[in-house]
Tab-separated table of C-alpha atoms in Angstrom:
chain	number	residue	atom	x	y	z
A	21	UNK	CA	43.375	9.542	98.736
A	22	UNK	CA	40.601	7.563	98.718
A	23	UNK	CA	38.003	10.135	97.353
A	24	UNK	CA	40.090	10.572	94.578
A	25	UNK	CA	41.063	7.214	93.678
A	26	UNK	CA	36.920	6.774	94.111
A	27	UNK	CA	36.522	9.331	91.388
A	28	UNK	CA	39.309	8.319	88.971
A	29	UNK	CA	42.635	9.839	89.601
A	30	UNK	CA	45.405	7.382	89.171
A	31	UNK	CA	47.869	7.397	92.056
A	32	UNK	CA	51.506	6.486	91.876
A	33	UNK	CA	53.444	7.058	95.115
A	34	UNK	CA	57.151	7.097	93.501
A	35	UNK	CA	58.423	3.563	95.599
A	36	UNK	CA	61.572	1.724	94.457
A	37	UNK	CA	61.808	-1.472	92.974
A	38	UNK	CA	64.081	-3.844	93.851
A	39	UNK	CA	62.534	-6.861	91.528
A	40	UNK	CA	64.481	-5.262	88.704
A	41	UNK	CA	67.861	-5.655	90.352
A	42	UNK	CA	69.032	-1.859	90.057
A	43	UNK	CA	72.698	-1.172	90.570
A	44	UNK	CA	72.945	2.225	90.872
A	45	UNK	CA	70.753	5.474	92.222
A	46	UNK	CA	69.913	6.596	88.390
A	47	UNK	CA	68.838	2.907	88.004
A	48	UNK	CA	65.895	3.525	90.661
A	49	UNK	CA	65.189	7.112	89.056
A	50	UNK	CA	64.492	5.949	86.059
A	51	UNK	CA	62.935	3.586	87.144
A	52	UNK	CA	59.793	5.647	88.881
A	53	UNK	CA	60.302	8.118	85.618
A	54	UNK	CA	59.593	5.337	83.703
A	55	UNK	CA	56.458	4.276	85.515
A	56	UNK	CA	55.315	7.456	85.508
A	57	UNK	CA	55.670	8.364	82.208
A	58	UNK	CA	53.447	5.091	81.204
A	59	UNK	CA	50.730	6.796	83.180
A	60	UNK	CA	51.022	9.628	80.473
A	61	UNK	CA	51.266	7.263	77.419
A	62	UNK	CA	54.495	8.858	77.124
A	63	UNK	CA	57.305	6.675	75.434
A	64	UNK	CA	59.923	5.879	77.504
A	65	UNK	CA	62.918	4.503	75.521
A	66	UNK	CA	65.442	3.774	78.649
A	67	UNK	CA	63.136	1.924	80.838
A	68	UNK	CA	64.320	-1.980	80.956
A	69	UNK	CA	60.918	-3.617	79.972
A	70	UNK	CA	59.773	-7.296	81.290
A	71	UNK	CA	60.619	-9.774	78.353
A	72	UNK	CA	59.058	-12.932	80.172
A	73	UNK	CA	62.052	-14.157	80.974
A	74	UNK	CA	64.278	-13.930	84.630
A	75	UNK	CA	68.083	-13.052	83.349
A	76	UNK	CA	68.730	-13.590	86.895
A	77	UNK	CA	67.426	-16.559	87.742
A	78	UNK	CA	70.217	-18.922	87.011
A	79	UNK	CA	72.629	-16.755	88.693
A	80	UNK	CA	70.312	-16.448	91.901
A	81	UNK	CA	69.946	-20.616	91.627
A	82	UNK	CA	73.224	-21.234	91.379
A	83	UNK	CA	74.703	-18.926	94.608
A	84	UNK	CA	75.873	-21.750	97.347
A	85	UNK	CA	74.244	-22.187	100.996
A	86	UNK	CA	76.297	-20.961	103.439
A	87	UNK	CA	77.847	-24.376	105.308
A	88	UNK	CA	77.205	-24.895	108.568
A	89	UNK	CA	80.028	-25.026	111.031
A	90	UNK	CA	81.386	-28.261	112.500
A	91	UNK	CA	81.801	-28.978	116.268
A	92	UNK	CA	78.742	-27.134	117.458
């Protein structure tokens, strides 16, 4: 892998994201399809693209710490 990546080739081991928050199986699929279709310059319609913004932040900011237990 490293003679080719010295020479130019482009390599794109097909690992999940999680970042993205993916609910299903297809979600990760589509994903890597996605990514690997940008390689290509191919257009890729369904891929969820970063907008500069985290949807998910406020619900990940406002989840609770668990409470510790009393007596112990």
């Amino acid at each position: 892998m490293l003679k080719l990546a010295r020479i130019g080739v482009s390599i794109l081991p097909p690992m999940p994201a999680f970042y993205n928050h993916p609910q299903t199986v297809d979600d990760i699929v589509n994903h890597i399809v996605a990514r690997v279709l940008d390689q290509f310059d191919i257009p890729a319609p369904f891929a969820k693209r970063w907008d500069g913004h985290m949807h998910t932040a406020a619900k990940i900011a406002t989840v609770a710490p668990p409470t510790a237990k009393s007596g112990t």
